[in-house]
Amino acid sequence: MSSLKLLQEWYDKVWIQQDLDAIDTLFTPDIEAKGMMDFGVGPEDFRVLAEAVLAQVEVIEIRFDRAVEMGDWVWVTYTADTVTLANRAPVDATGQIMARFKDDRIVEAYNQIDFLTFFEKLGYLPPDSLALCLSGEGIAA
């Protein structure tokens, strides 16, 4: 199976079907996905992260907006269409991932996710938080 198809399987199983056991079958045990936190995220950390996100939203669809596949590497920008669990309000999230596969498992991953906008849309941060920070305004009370 191509790396791109494996990555789509990852998003479908883990995020849409909420099959968190798929993390252990699609990640290698020693992987440390980079870019989501200030430290590498291994399979157990990723499970906790996924549980925290899925406690807030239901992921309806993940679209690959752009994709580049080169050998065992794949790079994708994506849009995740979600709805809040609280009131079913639509919330989209964008990000990108670069991942390397070996034996149909992710062995290396680099992520960039627009969590700032995502949390603004969930109502956890004020609107235009980035603009406020860039102007020197704080967003904390």
PDB file of C-alpha atoms in Angstrom:
ATOM      1  CA  MET A   1       0.000   0.000   0.000  1.00  0.00           C
ATOM      2  CA  SER A   2       1.286   3.503  -0.773  1.00  0.00           C
ATOM      3  CA  SER A   3       2.402   5.812   2.030  1.00  0.00           C
ATOM      4  CA  LEU A   4      -0.410   8.212   1.122  1.00  0.00           C
ATOM      5  CA  LYS A   5      -3.044   5.480   1.448  1.00  0.00           C
ATOM      6  CA  LEU A   6      -1.522   4.375   4.762  1.00  0.00           C
ATOM      7  CA  LEU A   7      -1.684   7.941   6.062  1.00  0.00           C
ATOM      8  CA  GLN A   8      -5.338   8.213   5.027  1.00  0.00           C
ATOM      9  CA  GLU A   9      -5.967   4.908   6.834  1.00  0.00           C
ATOM     10  CA  TRP A  10      -4.312   6.414   9.930  1.00  0.00           C
ATOM     11  CA  TYR A  11      -6.612   9.445   9.933  1.00  0.00           C
ATOM     12  CA  ASP A  12      -9.711   7.366   9.145  1.00  0.00           C
ATOM     13  CA  LYS A  13      -9.097   4.803  11.879  1.00  0.00           C
ATOM     14  CA  VAL A  14      -7.746   6.988  14.676  1.00  0.00           C
ATOM     15  CA  TRP A  15      -9.704  10.207  14.193  1.00  0.00           C
ATOM     16  CA  ILE A  16     -12.922   9.378  12.344  1.00  0.00           C
ATOM     17  CA  GLN A  17     -13.584   5.851  13.628  1.00  0.00           C
ATOM     18  CA  GLN A  18     -11.977   6.738  16.989  1.00  0.00           C
ATOM     19  CA  ASP A  19     -10.157   3.402  17.027  1.00  0.00           C
ATOM     20  CA  LEU A  20      -7.354   4.354  19.397  1.00  0.00           C
ATOM     21  CA  ASP A  21      -5.983   0.802  19.328  1.00  0.00           C
ATOM     22  CA  ALA A  22      -4.979   1.547  15.730  1.00  0.00           C
ATOM     23  CA  ILE A  23      -2.286   3.836  17.157  1.00  0.00           C
ATOM     24  CA  ASP A  24      -0.360   0.751  18.283  1.00  0.00           C
ATOM     25  CA  THR A  25      -0.708  -0.950  14.893  1.00  0.00           C
ATOM     26  CA  LEU A  26       0.100   2.084  12.721  1.00  0.00           C
ATOM     27  CA  PHE A  27       2.878   3.632  14.863  1.00  0.00           C
ATOM     28  CA  THR A  28       6.110   1.851  15.667  1.00  0.00           C
ATOM     29  CA  PRO A  29       6.577   1.507  19.454  1.00  0.00           C
ATOM     30  CA  ASP A  30       9.641   3.773  19.529  1.00  0.00           C
ATOM     31  CA  ILE A  31       8.289   6.633  17.384  1.00  0.00           C
ATOM     32  CA  GLU A  32       8.318  10.174  18.716  1.00  0.00           C
ATOM     33  CA  ALA A  33       6.071  12.326  16.543  1.00  0.00           C
ATOM     34  CA  LYS A  34       7.398  15.879  16.589  1.00  0.00           C
ATOM     35  CA  GLY A  35       5.683  19.248  16.310  1.00  0.00           C
ATOM     36  CA  MET A  36       2.502  18.882  18.360  1.00  0.00           C
ATOM     37  CA  MET A  37       4.067  19.619  21.738  1.00  0.00           C
ATOM     38  CA  ASP A  38       7.444  20.827  22.959  1.00  0.00           C
ATOM     39  CA  PHE A  39       8.533  17.187  23.125  1.00  0.00           C
ATOM     40  CA  GLY A  40       8.207  14.074  21.007  1.00  0.00           C
ATOM     41  CA  VAL A  41       4.909  12.251  21.301  1.00  0.00           C
ATOM     42  CA  GLY A  42       5.073   8.469  21.481  1.00  0.00           C
ATOM     43  CA  PRO A  43       2.144   6.060  21.072  1.00  0.00           C
ATOM     44  CA  GLU A  44       0.906   6.368  24.682  1.00  0.00           C
ATOM     45  CA  ASP A  45       1.218  10.166  24.675  1.00  0.00           C
ATOM     46  CA  PHE A  46      -0.589  10.278  21.341  1.00  0.00           C
ATOM     47  CA  ARG A  47      -3.439   8.193  22.749  1.00  0.00           C
ATOM     48  CA  VAL A  48      -3.875  10.733  25.589  1.00  0.00           C
ATOM     49  CA  LEU A  49      -3.760  13.619  23.080  1.00  0.00           C
ATOM     50  CA  ALA A  50      -6.344  11.931  20.842  1.00  0.00           C
ATOM     51  CA  GLU A  51      -8.632  11.241  23.813  1.00  0.00           C
ATOM     52  CA  ALA A  52      -8.407  14.900  24.875  1.00  0.00           C
ATOM     53  CA  VAL A  53      -9.268  16.185  21.393  1.00  0.00           C
ATOM     54  CA  LEU A  54     -12.038  13.622  20.873  1.00  0.00           C
ATOM     55  CA  ALA A  55     -13.571  14.652  24.203  1.00  0.00           C
ATOM     56  CA  GLN A  56     -14.152  18.084  22.607  1.00  0.00           C
ATOM     57  CA  VAL A  57     -15.096  17.301  18.999  1.00  0.00           C
ATOM     58  CA  GLU A  58     -16.270  14.599  16.652  1.00  0.00           C
ATOM     59  CA  VAL A  59     -14.167  14.392  13.506  1.00  0.00           C
ATOM     60  CA  ILE A  60     -16.462  14.127  10.499  1.00  0.00           C
ATOM     61  CA  GLU A  61     -13.954  14.193   7.631  1.00  0.00           C
ATOM     62  CA  ILE A  62     -10.261  14.765   7.010  1.00  0.00           C
ATOM     63  CA  ARG A  63      -9.452  16.036   3.535  1.00  0.00           C
ATOM     64  CA  PHE A  64      -5.983  16.025   2.075  1.00  0.00           C
ATOM     65  CA  ASP A  65      -5.704  19.427   0.398  1.00  0.00           C
ATOM     66  CA  ARG A  66      -2.225  18.815  -1.007  1.00  0.00           C
ATOM     67  CA  ALA A  67      -0.058  15.717  -0.991  1.00  0.00           C
ATOM     68  CA  VAL A  68       3.450  14.811  -2.075  1.00  0.00           C
ATOM     69  CA  GLU A  69       4.694  11.244  -1.954  1.00  0.00           C
ATOM     70  CA  MET A  70       8.369  10.354  -2.409  1.00  0.00           C
ATOM     71  CA  GLY A  71       9.380   6.794  -1.697  1.00  0.00           C
ATOM     72  CA  ASP A  72       8.555   5.977   1.919  1.00  0.00           C
ATOM     73  CA  TRP A  73       7.887   9.665   2.744  1.00  0.00           C
ATOM     74  CA  VAL A  74       4.591  11.514   2.415  1.00  0.00           C
ATOM     75  CA  TRP A  75       3.782  15.181   3.056  1.00  0.00           C
ATOM     76  CA  VAL A  76       0.184  16.353   3.348  1.00  0.00           C
ATOM     77  CA  THR A  77      -1.680  19.536   4.178  1.00  0.00           C
ATOM     78  CA  TYR A  78      -5.142  18.743   5.448  1.00  0.00           C
ATOM     79  CA  THR A  79      -8.407  20.149   6.714  1.00  0.00           C
ATOM     80  CA  ALA A  80     -10.313  18.348   9.444  1.00  0.00           C
ATOM     81  CA  ASP A  81     -14.038  19.023   9.548  1.00  0.00           C
ATOM     82  CA  THR A  82     -15.312  18.529  13.088  1.00  0.00           C
ATOM     83  CA  VAL A  83     -18.327  19.397  15.219  1.00  0.00           C
ATOM     84  CA  THR A  84     -18.250  20.238  18.899  1.00  0.00           C
ATOM     85  CA  LEU A  85     -19.715  17.651  21.219  1.00  0.00           C
ATOM     86  CA  ALA A  86     -21.283  20.411  23.330  1.00  0.00           C
ATOM     87  CA  ASN A  87     -23.576  21.893  20.672  1.00  0.00           C
ATOM     88  CA  ARG A  88     -22.647  20.268  17.323  1.00  0.00           C
ATOM     89  CA  ALA A  89     -21.239  23.571  16.025  1.00  0.00           C
ATOM     90  CA  PRO A  90     -18.932  23.101  13.032  1.00  0.00           C
ATOM     91  CA  VAL A  91     -15.226  23.669  13.666  1.00  0.00           C
ATOM     92  CA  ASP A  92     -12.530  23.111  11.090  1.00  0.00           C
ATOM     93  CA  ALA A  93      -8.859  22.594  11.808  1.00  0.00           C
ATOM     94  CA  THR A  94      -5.899  22.711   9.463  1.00  0.00           C
ATOM     95  CA  GLY A  95      -2.474  21.216   9.628  1.00  0.00           C
ATOM     96  CA  GLN A  96       0.267  19.404   7.848  1.00  0.00           C
ATOM     97  CA  ILE A  97       2.256  16.274   8.423  1.00  0.00           C
ATOM     98  CA  MET A  98       5.385  14.793   6.960  1.00  0.00           C
ATOM     99  CA  ALA A  99       5.691  11.093   7.743  1.00  0.00           C
ATOM    100  CA  ARG A 100       7.964   8.214   6.849  1.00  0.00           C
ATOM    101  CA  PHE A 101       6.643   4.678   6.639  1.00  0.00           C
ATOM    102  CA  LYS A 102       8.387   1.357   6.959  1.00  0.00           C
ATOM    103  CA  ASP A 103       6.597  -1.997   6.817  1.00  0.00           C
ATOM    104  CA  ASP A 104       3.220  -0.192   6.681  1.00  0.00           C
ATOM    105  CA  ARG A 105       3.844   1.689   9.945  1.00  0.00           C
ATOM    106  CA  ILE A 106       4.744   5.290  10.715  1.00  0.00           C
ATOM    107  CA  VAL A 107       8.356   5.395  11.906  1.00  0.00           C
ATOM    108  CA  GLU A 108       8.894   9.157  11.769  1.00  0.00           C
ATOM    109  CA  ALA A 109       6.422  12.072  11.818  1.00  0.00           C
ATOM    110  CA  TYR A 110       6.604  15.859  11.852  1.00  0.00           C
ATOM    111  CA  ASN A 111       3.355  17.749  12.481  1.00  0.00           C
ATOM    112  CA  GLN A 112       2.205  21.350  12.381  1.00  0.00           C
ATOM    113  CA  ILE A 113      -1.380  21.915  13.506  1.00  0.00           C
ATOM    114  CA  ASP A 114      -3.112  25.277  13.850  1.00  0.00           C
ATOM    115  CA  PHE A 115      -4.220  24.675  17.425  1.00  0.00           C
ATOM    116  CA  LEU A 116      -4.467  28.429  18.078  1.00  0.00           C
ATOM    117  CA  THR A 117      -7.291  28.900  15.560  1.00  0.00           C
ATOM    118  CA  PHE A 118      -8.851  25.570  16.562  1.00  0.00           C
ATOM    119  CA  PHE A 119      -9.101  26.645  20.210  1.00  0.00           C
ATOM    120  CA  GLU A 120     -10.392  30.086  19.170  1.00  0.00           C
ATOM    121  CA  LYS A 121     -13.200  28.366  17.234  1.00  0.00           C
ATOM    122  CA  LEU A 122     -13.971  26.175  20.248  1.00  0.00           C
ATOM    123  CA  GLY A 123     -14.305  29.354  22.337  1.00  0.00           C
ATOM    124  CA  TYR A 124     -11.330  28.597  24.604  1.00  0.00           C
ATOM    125  CA  LEU A 125      -9.357  31.594  23.336  1.00  0.00           C
ATOM    126  CA  PRO A 126     -10.590  35.041  22.308  1.00  0.00           C
ATOM    127  CA  PRO A 127     -11.137  35.757  18.614  1.00  0.00           C
ATOM    128  CA  ASP A 128      -8.055  37.063  16.827  1.00  0.00           C
ATOM    129  CA  SER A 129      -5.691  35.789  19.535  1.00  0.00           C
ATOM    130  CA  LEU A 130      -2.754  35.757  17.114  1.00  0.00           C
ATOM    131  CA  ALA A 131      -3.386  39.367  16.077  1.00  0.00           C
ATOM    132  CA  LEU A 132      -3.636  40.375  19.737  1.00  0.00           C
ATOM    133  CA  CYS A 133      -0.309  38.711  20.517  1.00  0.00           C
ATOM    134  CA  LEU A 134       1.368  40.261  17.468  1.00  0.00           C
ATOM    135  CA  SER A 135       0.214  43.713  18.594  1.00  0.00           C
ATOM    136  CA  GLY A 136       1.729  43.171  22.025  1.00  0.00           C
ATOM    137  CA  GLU A 137      -1.588  42.550  23.787  1.00  0.00           C
ATOM    138  CA  GLY A 138      -1.858  39.601  26.107  1.00  0.00           C
ATOM    139  CA  ILE A 139      -4.678  37.106  25.909  1.00  0.00           C
ATOM    140  CA  ALA A 140      -4.497  36.018  29.553  1.00  0.00           C
ATOM    141  CA  ALA A 141      -6.696  37.608  32.173  1.00  0.00           C
TER     142      ALA A 141
END
